[in-house]
Short mmCIF file of the C-alpha atoms (twelve columns), coordinates in Angstrom:
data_MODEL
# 
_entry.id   MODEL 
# 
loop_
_atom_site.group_PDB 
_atom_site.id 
_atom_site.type_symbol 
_atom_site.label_atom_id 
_atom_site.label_alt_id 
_atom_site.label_comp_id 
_atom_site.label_asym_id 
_atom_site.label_seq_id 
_atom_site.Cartn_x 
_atom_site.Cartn_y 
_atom_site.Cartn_z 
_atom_site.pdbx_PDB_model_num 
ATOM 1   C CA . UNK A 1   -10.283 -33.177 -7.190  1 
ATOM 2   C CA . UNK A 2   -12.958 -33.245 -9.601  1 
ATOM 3   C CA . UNK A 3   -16.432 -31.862 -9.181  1 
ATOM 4   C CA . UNK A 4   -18.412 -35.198 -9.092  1 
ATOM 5   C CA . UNK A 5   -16.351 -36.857 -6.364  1 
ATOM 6   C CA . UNK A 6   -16.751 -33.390 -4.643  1 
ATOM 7   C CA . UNK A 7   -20.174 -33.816 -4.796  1 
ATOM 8   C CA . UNK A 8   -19.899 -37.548 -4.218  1 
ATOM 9   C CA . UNK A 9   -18.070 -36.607 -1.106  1 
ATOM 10  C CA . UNK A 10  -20.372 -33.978 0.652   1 
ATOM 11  C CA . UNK A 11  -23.481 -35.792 -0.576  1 
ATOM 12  C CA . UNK A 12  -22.426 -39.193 1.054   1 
ATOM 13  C CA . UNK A 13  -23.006 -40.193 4.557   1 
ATOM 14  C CA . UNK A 14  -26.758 -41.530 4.516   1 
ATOM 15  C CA . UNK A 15  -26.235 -43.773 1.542   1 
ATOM 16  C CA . UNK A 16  -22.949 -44.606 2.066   1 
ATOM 17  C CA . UNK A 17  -23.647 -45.871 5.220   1 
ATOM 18  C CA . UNK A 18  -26.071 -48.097 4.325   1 
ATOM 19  C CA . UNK A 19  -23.849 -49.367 1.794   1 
ATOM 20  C CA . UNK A 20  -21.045 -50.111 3.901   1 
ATOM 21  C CA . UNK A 21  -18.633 -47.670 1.954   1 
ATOM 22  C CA . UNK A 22  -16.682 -45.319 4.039   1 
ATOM 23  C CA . UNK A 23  -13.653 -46.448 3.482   1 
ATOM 24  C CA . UNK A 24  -13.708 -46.898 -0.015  1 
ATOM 25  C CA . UNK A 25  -14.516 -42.709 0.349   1 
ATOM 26  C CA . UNK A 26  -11.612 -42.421 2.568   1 
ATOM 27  C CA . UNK A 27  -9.452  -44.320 0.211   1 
ATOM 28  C CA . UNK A 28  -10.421 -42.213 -2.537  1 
ATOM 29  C CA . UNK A 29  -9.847  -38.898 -0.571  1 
ATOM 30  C CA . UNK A 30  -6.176  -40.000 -0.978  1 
ATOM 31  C CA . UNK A 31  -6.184  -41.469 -3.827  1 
ATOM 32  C CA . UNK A 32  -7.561  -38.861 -6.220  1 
ATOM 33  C CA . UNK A 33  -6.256  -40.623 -9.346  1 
ATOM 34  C CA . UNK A 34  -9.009  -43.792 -8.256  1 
ATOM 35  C CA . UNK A 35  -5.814  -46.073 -9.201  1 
ATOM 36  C CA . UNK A 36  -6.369  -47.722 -5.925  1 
ATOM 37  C CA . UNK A 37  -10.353 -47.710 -6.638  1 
ATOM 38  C CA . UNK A 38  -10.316 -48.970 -9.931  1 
ATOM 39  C CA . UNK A 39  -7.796  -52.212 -8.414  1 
ATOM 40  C CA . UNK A 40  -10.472 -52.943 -6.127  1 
ATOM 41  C CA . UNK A 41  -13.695 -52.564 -8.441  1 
ATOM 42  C CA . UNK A 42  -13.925 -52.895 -12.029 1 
ATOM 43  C CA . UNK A 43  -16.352 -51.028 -13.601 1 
ATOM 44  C CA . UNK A 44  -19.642 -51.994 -13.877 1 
ATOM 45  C CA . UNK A 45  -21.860 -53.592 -17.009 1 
ATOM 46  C CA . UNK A 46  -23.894 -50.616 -17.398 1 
ATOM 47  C CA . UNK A 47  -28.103 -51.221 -18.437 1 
ATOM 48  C CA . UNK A 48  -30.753 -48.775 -19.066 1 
ATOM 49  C CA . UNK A 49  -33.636 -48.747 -16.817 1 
ATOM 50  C CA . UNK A 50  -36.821 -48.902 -19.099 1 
ATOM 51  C CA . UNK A 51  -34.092 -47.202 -21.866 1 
ATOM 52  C CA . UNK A 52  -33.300 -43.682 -20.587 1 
ATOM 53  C CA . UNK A 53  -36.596 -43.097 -19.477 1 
ATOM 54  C CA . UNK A 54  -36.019 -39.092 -18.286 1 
ATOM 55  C CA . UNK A 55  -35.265 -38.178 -21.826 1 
ATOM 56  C CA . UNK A 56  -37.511 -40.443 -23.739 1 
ATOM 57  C CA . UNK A 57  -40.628 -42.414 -22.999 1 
ATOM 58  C CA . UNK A 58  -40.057 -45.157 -21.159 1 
ATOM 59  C CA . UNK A 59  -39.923 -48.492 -22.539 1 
ATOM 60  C CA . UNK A 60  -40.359 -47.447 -26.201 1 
ATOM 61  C CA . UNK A 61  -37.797 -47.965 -29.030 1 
ATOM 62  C CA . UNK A 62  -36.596 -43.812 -28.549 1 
ATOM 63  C CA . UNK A 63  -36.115 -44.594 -24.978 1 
ATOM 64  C CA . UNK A 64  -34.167 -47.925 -25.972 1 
ATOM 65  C CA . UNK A 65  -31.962 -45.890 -28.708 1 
ATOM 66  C CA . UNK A 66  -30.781 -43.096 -26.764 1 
ATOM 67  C CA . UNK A 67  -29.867 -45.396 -23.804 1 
ATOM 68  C CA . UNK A 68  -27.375 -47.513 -26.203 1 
ATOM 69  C CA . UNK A 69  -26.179 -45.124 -27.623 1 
ATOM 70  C CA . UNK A 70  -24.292 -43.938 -25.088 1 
ATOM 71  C CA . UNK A 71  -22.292 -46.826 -25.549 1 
ATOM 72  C CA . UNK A 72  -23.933 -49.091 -22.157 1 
ATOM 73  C CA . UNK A 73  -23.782 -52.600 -22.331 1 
ATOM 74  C CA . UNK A 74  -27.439 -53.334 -22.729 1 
ATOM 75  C CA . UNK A 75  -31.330 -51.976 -21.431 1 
ATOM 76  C CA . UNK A 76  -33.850 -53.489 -19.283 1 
ATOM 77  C CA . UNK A 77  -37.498 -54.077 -19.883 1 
ATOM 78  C CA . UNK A 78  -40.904 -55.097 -18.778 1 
ATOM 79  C CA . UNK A 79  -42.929 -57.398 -20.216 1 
ATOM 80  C CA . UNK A 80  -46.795 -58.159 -20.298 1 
ATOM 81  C CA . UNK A 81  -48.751 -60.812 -21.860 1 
ATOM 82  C CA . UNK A 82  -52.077 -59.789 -23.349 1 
ATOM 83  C CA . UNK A 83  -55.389 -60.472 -24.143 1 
ATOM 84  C CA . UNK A 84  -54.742 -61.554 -27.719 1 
ATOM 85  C CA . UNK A 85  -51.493 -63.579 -26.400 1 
ATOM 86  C CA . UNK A 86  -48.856 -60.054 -27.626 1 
ATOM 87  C CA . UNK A 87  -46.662 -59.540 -25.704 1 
ATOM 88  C CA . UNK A 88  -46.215 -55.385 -24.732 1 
ATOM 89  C CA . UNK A 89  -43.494 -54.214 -23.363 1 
ATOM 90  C CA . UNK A 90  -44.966 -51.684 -20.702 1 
ATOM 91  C CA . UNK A 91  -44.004 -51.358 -17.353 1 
ATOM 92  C CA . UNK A 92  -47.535 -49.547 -15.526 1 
ATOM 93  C CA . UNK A 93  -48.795 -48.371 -12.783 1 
ATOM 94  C CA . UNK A 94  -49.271 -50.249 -9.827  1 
ATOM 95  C CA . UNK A 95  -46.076 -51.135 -8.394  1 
ATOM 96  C CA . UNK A 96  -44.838 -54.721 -8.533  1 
ATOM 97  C CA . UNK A 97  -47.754 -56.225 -6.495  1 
ATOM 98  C CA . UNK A 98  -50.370 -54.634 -9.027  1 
ATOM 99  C CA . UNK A 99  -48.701 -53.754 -12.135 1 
ATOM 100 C CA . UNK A 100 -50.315 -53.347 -15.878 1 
ATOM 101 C CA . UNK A 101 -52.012 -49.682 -14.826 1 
ATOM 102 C CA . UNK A 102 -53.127 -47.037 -17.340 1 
ATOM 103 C CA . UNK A 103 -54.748 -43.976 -15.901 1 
ATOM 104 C CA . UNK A 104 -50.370 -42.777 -14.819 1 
ATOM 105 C CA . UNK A 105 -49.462 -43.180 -18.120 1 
ATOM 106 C CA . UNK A 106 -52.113 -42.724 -20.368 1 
ATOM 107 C CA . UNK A 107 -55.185 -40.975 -18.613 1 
ATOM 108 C CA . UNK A 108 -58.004 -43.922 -18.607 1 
ATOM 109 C CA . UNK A 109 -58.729 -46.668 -16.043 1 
ATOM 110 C CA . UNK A 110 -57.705 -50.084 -16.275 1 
ATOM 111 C CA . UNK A 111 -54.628 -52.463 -16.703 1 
ATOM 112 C CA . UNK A 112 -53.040 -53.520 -19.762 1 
ATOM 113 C CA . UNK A 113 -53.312 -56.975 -19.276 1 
ATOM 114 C CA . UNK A 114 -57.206 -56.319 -20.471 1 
ATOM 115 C CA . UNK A 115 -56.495 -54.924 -23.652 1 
ATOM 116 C CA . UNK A 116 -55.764 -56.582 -26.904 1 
ATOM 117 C CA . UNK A 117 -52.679 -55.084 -28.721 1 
ATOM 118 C CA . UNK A 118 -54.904 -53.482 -31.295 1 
ATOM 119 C CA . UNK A 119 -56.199 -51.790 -28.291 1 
ATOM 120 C CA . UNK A 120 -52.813 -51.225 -26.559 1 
ATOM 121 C CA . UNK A 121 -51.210 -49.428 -29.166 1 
ATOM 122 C CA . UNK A 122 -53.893 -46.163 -30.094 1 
ATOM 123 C CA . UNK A 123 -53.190 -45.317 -26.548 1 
ATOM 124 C CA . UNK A 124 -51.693 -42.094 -26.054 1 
ATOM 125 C CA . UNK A 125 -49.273 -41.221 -23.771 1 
ATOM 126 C CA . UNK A 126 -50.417 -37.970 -21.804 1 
ATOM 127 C CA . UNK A 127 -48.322 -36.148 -19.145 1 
ATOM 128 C CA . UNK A 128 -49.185 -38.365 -16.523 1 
ATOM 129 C CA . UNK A 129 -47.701 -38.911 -12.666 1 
ATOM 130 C CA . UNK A 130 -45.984 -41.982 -14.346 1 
ATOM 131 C CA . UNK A 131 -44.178 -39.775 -17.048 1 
ATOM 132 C CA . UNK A 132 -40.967 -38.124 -16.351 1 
ATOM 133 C CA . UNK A 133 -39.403 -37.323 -20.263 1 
ATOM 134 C CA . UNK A 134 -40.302 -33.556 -21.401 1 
ATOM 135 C CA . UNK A 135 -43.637 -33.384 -22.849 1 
ATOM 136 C CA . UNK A 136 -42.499 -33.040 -25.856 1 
ATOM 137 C CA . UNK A 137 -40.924 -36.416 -27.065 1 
ATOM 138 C CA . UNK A 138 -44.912 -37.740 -25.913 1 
ATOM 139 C CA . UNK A 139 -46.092 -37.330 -29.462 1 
ATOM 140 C CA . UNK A 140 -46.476 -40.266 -31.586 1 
ATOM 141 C CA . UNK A 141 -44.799 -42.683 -28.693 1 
ATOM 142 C CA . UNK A 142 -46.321 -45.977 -28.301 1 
ATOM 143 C CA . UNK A 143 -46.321 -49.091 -26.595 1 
ATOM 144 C CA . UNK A 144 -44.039 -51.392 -28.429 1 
ATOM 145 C CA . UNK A 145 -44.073 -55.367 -28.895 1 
ATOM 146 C CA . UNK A 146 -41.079 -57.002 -27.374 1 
ATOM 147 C CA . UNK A 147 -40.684 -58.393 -30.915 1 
ATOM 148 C CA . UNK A 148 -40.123 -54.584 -31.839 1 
ATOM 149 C CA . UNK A 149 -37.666 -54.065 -29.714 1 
ATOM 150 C CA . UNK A 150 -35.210 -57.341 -29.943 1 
ATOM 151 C CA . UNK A 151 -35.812 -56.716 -34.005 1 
ATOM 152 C CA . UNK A 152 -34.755 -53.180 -33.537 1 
ATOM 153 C CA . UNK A 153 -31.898 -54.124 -31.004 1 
ATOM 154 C CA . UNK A 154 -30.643 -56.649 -33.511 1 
ATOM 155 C CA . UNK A 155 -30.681 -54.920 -36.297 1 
ATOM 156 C CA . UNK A 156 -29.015 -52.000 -35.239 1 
ATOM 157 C CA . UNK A 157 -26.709 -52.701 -32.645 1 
ATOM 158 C CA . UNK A 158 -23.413 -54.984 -31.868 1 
ATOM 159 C CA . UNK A 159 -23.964 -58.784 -30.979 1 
ATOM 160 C CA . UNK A 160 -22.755 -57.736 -27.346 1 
ATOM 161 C CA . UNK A 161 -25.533 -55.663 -26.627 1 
ATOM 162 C CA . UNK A 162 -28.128 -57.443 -23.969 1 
ATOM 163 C CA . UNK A 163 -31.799 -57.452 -22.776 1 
ATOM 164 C CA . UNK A 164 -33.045 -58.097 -19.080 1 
ATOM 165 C CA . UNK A 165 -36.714 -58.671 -19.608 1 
ATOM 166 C CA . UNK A 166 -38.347 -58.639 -16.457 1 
ATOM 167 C CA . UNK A 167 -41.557 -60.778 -16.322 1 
ATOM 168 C CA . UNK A 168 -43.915 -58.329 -15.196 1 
ATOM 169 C CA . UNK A 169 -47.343 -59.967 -16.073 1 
ATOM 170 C CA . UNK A 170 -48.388 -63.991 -15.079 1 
ATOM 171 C CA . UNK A 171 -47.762 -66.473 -17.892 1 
ATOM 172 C CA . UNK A 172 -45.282 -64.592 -19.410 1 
ATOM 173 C CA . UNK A 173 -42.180 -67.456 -19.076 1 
ATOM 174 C CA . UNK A 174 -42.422 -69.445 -22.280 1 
ATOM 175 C CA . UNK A 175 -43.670 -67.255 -24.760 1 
ATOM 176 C CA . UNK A 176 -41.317 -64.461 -23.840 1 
ATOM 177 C CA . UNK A 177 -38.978 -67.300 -24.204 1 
ATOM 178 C CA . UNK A 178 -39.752 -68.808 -27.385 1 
ATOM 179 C CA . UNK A 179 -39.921 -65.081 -28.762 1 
ATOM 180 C CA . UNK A 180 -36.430 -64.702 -27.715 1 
ATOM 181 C CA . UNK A 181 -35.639 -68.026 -29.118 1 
ATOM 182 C CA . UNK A 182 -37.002 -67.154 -32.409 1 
ATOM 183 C CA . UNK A 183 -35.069 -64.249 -33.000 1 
ATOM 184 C CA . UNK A 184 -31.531 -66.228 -32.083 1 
ATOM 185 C CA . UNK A 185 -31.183 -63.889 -28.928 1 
ATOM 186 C CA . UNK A 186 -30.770 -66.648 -25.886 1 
ATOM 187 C CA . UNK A 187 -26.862 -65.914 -25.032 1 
ATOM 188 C CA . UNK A 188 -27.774 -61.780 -25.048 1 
ATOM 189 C CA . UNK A 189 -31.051 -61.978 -22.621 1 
ATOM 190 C CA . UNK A 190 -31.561 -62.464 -18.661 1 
ATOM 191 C CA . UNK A 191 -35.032 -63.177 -17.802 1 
ATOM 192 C CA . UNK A 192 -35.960 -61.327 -14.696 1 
ATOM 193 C CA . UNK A 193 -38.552 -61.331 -11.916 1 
ATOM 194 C CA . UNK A 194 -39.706 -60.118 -7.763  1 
ATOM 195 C CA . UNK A 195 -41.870 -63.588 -8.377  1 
ATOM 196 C CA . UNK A 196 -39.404 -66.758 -7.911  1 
ATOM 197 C CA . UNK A 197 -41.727 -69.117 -9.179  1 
ATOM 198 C CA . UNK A 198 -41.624 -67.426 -12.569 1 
ATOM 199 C CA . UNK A 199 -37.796 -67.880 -12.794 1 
ATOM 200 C CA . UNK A 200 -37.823 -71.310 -11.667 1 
ATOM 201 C CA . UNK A 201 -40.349 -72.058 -14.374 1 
ATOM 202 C CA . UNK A 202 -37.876 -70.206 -16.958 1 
ATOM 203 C CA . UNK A 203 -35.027 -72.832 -15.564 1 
ATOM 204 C CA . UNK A 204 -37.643 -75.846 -15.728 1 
ATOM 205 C CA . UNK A 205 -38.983 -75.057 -19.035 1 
ATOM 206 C CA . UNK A 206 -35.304 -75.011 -20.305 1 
ATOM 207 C CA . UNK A 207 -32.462 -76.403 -17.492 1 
ATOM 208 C CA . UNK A 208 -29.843 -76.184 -20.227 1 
ATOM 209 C CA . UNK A 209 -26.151 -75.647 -19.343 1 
ATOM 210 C CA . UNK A 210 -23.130 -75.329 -21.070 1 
ATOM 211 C CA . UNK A 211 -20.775 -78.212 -21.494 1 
ATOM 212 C CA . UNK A 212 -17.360 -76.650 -20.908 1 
ATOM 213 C CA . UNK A 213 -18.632 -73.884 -17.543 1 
ATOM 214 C CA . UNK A 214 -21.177 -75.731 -16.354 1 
ATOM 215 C CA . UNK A 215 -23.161 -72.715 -15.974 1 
ATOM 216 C CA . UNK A 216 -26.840 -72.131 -17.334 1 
ATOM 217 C CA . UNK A 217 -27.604 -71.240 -21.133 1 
ATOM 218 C CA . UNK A 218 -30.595 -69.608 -20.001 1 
ATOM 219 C CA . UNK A 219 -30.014 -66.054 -17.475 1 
ATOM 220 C CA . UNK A 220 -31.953 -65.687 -14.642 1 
ATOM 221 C CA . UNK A 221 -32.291 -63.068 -11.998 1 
ATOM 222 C CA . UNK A 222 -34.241 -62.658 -8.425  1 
ATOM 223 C CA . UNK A 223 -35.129 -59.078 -7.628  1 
ATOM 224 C CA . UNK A 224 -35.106 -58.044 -4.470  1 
ATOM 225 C CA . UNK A 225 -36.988 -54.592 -3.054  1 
ATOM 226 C CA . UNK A 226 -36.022 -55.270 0.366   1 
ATOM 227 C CA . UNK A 227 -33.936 -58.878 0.991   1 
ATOM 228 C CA . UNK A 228 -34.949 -61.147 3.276   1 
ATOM 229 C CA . UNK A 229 -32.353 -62.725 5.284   1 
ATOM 230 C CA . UNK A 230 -32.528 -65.832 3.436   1 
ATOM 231 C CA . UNK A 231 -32.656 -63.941 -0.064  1 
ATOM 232 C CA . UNK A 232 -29.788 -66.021 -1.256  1 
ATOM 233 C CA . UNK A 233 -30.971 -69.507 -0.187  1 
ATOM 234 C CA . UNK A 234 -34.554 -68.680 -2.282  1 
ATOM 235 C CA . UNK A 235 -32.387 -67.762 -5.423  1 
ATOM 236 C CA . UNK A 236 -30.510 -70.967 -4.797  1 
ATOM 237 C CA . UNK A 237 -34.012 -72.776 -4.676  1 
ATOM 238 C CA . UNK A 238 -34.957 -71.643 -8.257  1 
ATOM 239 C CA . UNK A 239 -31.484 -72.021 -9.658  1 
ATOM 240 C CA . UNK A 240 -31.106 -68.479 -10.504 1 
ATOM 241 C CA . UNK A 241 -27.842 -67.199 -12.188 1 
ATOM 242 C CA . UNK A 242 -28.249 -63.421 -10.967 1 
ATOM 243 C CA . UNK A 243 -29.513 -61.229 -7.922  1 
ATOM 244 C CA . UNK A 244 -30.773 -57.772 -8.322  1 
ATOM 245 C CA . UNK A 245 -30.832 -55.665 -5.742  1 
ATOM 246 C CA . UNK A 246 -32.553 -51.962 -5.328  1 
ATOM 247 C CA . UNK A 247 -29.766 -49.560 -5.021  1 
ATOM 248 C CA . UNK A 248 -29.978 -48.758 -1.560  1 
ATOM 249 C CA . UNK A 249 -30.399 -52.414 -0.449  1 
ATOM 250 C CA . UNK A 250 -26.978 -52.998 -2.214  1 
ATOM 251 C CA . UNK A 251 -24.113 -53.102 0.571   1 
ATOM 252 C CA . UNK A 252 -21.406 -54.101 0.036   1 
ATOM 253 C CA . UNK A 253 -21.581 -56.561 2.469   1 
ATOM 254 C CA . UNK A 254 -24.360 -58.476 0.323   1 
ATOM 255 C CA . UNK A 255 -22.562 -57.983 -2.748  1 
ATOM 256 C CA . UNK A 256 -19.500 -60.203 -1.381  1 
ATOM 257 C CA . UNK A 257 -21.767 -62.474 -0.043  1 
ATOM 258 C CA . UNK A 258 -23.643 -62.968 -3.591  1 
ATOM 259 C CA . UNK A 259 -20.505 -63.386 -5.094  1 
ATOM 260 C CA . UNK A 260 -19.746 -65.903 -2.686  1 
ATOM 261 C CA . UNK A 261 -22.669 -67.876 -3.267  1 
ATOM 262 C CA . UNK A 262 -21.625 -67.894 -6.444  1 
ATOM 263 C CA . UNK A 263 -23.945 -65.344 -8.074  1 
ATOM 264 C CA . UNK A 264 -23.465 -62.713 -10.508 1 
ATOM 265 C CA . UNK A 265 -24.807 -59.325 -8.819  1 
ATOM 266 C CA . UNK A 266 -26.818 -56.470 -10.469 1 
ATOM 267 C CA . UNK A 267 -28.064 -53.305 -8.298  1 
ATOM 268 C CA . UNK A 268 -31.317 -51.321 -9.778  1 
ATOM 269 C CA . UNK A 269 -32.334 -47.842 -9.188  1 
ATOM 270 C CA . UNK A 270 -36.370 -47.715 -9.062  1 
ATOM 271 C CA . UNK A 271 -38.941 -45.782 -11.335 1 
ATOM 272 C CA . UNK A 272 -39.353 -42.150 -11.300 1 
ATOM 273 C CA . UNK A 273 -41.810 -42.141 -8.793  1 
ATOM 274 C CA . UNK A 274 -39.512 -43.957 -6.508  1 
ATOM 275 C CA . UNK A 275 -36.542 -42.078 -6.663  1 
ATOM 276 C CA . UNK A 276 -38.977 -39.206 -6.039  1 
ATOM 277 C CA . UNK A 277 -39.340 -40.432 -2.739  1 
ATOM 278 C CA . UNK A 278 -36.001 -41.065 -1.833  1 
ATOM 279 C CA . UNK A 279 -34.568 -37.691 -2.947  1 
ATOM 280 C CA . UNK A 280 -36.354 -36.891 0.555   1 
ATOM 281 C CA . UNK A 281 -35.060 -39.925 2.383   1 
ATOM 282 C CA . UNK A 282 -31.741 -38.876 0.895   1 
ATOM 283 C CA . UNK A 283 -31.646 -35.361 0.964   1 
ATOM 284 C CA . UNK A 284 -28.036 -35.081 0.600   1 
ATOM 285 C CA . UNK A 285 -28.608 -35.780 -2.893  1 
ATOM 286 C CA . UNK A 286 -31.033 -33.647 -5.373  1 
ATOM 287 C CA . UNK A 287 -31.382 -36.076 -7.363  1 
ATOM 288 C CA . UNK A 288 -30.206 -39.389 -9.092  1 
ATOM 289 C CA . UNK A 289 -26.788 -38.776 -10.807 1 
ATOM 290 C CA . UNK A 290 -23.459 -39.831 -10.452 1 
ATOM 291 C CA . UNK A 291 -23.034 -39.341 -6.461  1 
ATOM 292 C CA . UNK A 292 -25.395 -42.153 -6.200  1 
ATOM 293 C CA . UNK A 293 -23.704 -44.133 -8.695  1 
ATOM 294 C CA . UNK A 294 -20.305 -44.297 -7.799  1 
ATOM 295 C CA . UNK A 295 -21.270 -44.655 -3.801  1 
ATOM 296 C CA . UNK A 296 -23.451 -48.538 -5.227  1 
ATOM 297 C CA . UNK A 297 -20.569 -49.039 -8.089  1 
ATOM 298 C CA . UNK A 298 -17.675 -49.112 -4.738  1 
ATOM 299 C CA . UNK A 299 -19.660 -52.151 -3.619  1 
ATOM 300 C CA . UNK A 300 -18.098 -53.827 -5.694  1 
ATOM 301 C CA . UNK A 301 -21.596 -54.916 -7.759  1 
ATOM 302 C CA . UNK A 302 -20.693 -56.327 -10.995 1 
ATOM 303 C CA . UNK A 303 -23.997 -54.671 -12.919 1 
ATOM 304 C CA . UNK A 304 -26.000 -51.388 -12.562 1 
ATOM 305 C CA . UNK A 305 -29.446 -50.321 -13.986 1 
ATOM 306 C CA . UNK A 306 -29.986 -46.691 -14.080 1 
ATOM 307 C CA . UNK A 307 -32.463 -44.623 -14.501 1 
ATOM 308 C CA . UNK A 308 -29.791 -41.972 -16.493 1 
ATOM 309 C CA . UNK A 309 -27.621 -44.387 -17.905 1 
ATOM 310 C CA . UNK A 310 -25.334 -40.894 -20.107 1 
ATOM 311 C CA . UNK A 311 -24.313 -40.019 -17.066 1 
ATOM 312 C CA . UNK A 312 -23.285 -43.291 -15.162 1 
ATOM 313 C CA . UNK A 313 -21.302 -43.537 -18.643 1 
ATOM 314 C CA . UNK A 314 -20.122 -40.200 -17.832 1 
ATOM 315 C CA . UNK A 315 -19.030 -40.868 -14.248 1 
ATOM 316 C CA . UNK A 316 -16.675 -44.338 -15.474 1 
ATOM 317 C CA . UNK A 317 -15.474 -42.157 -18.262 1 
ATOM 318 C CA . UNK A 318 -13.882 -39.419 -15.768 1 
ATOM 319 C CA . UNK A 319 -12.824 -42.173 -13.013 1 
ATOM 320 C CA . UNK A 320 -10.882 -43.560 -15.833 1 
ATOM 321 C CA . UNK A 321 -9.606  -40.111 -16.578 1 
ATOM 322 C CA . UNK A 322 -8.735  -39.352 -13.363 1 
ATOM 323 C CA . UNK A 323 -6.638  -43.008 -13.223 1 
ATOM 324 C CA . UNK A 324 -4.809  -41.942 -16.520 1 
ATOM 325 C CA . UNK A 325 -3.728  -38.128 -15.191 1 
ATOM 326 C CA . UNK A 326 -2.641  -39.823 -11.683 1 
ATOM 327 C CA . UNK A 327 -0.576  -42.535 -13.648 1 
ATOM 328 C CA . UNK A 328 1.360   -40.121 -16.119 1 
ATOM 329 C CA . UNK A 329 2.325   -37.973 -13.516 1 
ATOM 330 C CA . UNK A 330 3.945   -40.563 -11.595 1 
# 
């Protein structure tokens, strides 16, 4: 048995009971090769929350590189419109209800949705309660433009690789999507957003579908914190294609009913700060790593954004392992 279902194993209960996943542990205690797993749940598409924001600073082009090149399927962003109509890609202090703060990331008082980009970008990032990379990789990091980042993604990666851009700031629908437009992007990006009046305007400002699926040119997803029980009727009312759900709010229960509604599904793992928090609601676990992820990937969820995406690239890599020792030997 290998070490990370070991520790998947004794680190389980809490979450896994909110998840709805014992037996999926008790089929894998029997199943060591995760032949029987693997039938049941393909693995996930794997995205970069904020990049790899532990190792680099979050939401900058470092943080963007060393989460693709691990080999995951995309990253995930957050977007703000400013002053001078840029749009930054910075994520903030604040929470979702009050996003756009400074003084966590850079020291100083005020939001980012007050500042020009010629103002944005001399700020320095400082070692702030909103900073978890080593000190270190600080220096010389800045707040990109989104147009930085899709010409950097572009340029240097596959035409597979994709782009949630979460609409953190107000008015940020059609120029984030005529920026994507520009730059020939619309089949590699899902716009993204806790507000569902800012994904039905991305589906009214462009209701396009595809002739031969029927299903939307434009990607949409409804995040969800903490569902409501009519979570899937609201992201039926904005014609979403997606729903996100926080990692611990991902059962497997909703997950099948998601997919029944005909959704794609997508489970996110919150900011540093966050998972802080929960390493003492979930003190089995130490801290966010591949116990957590393969508890929310045997939901069955079709997408995960992680806050370490190398090692949720790690964890498929030795399930598939495992799959290919148990097979030869048989």
């Amino acid at each position: 048995m290998s070490v990370i279902y070991q520790a998947a194993t004794k680190d389980a209960p809490k979450l896994a009971s909110l998840l709805g996943v014992e037996e999926d542990m008790n089929l894998m205690a029997n199943d060591p090769g995760a032949k029987k797993t693997f039938a049941l749940h393909k693995p996930p598409k794997m995205y970069g929350h904020r990049g790899s924001l532990y190792e680099e600073p979050e939401n900058t082009i470092p943080s963007f590189r060393r989460a693709l090149d691990y080999g995951i399927q995309g990253i995930e962003l957050d977007v703000f419109l400013l002053e001078d109509g840029s749009l930054a890609v910075f994520h903030g202090d604040g929470g979702d209800q009050m996003p756009g703060g400074l003084e966590g990331y850079f020291g100083v008082e005020g939001s980012i949705m007050n500042l020009t980009y010629s103002d944005a970008k001399l700020l320095q990032f400082t070692r702030g309660n909103a900073i978890s990379c080593p000190e270190g990789k600080l220096e010389g990091a800045r707040i990109p433009l989104l147009e930085d980042v899709l010409t950097y993604v572009k340029e240097n990666y596959a035409p597979t690789a994709e782009v949630k851009i979460e609409l953190k700031g107000p008015n940020t629908e059609l120029p984030v999507i005529e920026m994507v437009e520009q730059f020939d992007m619309v089949d590699r990006v899902t716009y993204i957003s806790f507000y569902g009046d800012r994904i039905h305007n991305v589906r009214k400002l462009r209701p396009q579908r595809h002739e031969e699926s029927d299903s939307h040119v434009y990607r949409t997803g409804f995040l969800w914190s903490v569902p409501p029980a009519d979570y899937i009727q609201l992201a039926q009312d904005v014609n979403a294609t997606e729903i996100h759900l926080r990692y611990d709010m991902c059962s497997k229960e909703r997950v099948n009913a998601i997919h029944a509604a005909g959704f794609d599904s997508t489970s996110w793992f919150r900011g540093p700060a966050g998972m802080k928090y929960d390493m003492r609601r979930f003190r089995e676990f130490e801290e966010e790593g591949e116990g957590m992820y393969e508890l929310v990937w045997r939901t069955g969820v079709r997408a995960m954004t992680v806050n370490r995406p190398g090692r949720l690239i790690n964890l498929m890599k030795d399930l598939e392992w495992r799959m290919t020792v148990k097979n030869s030997s048989q």
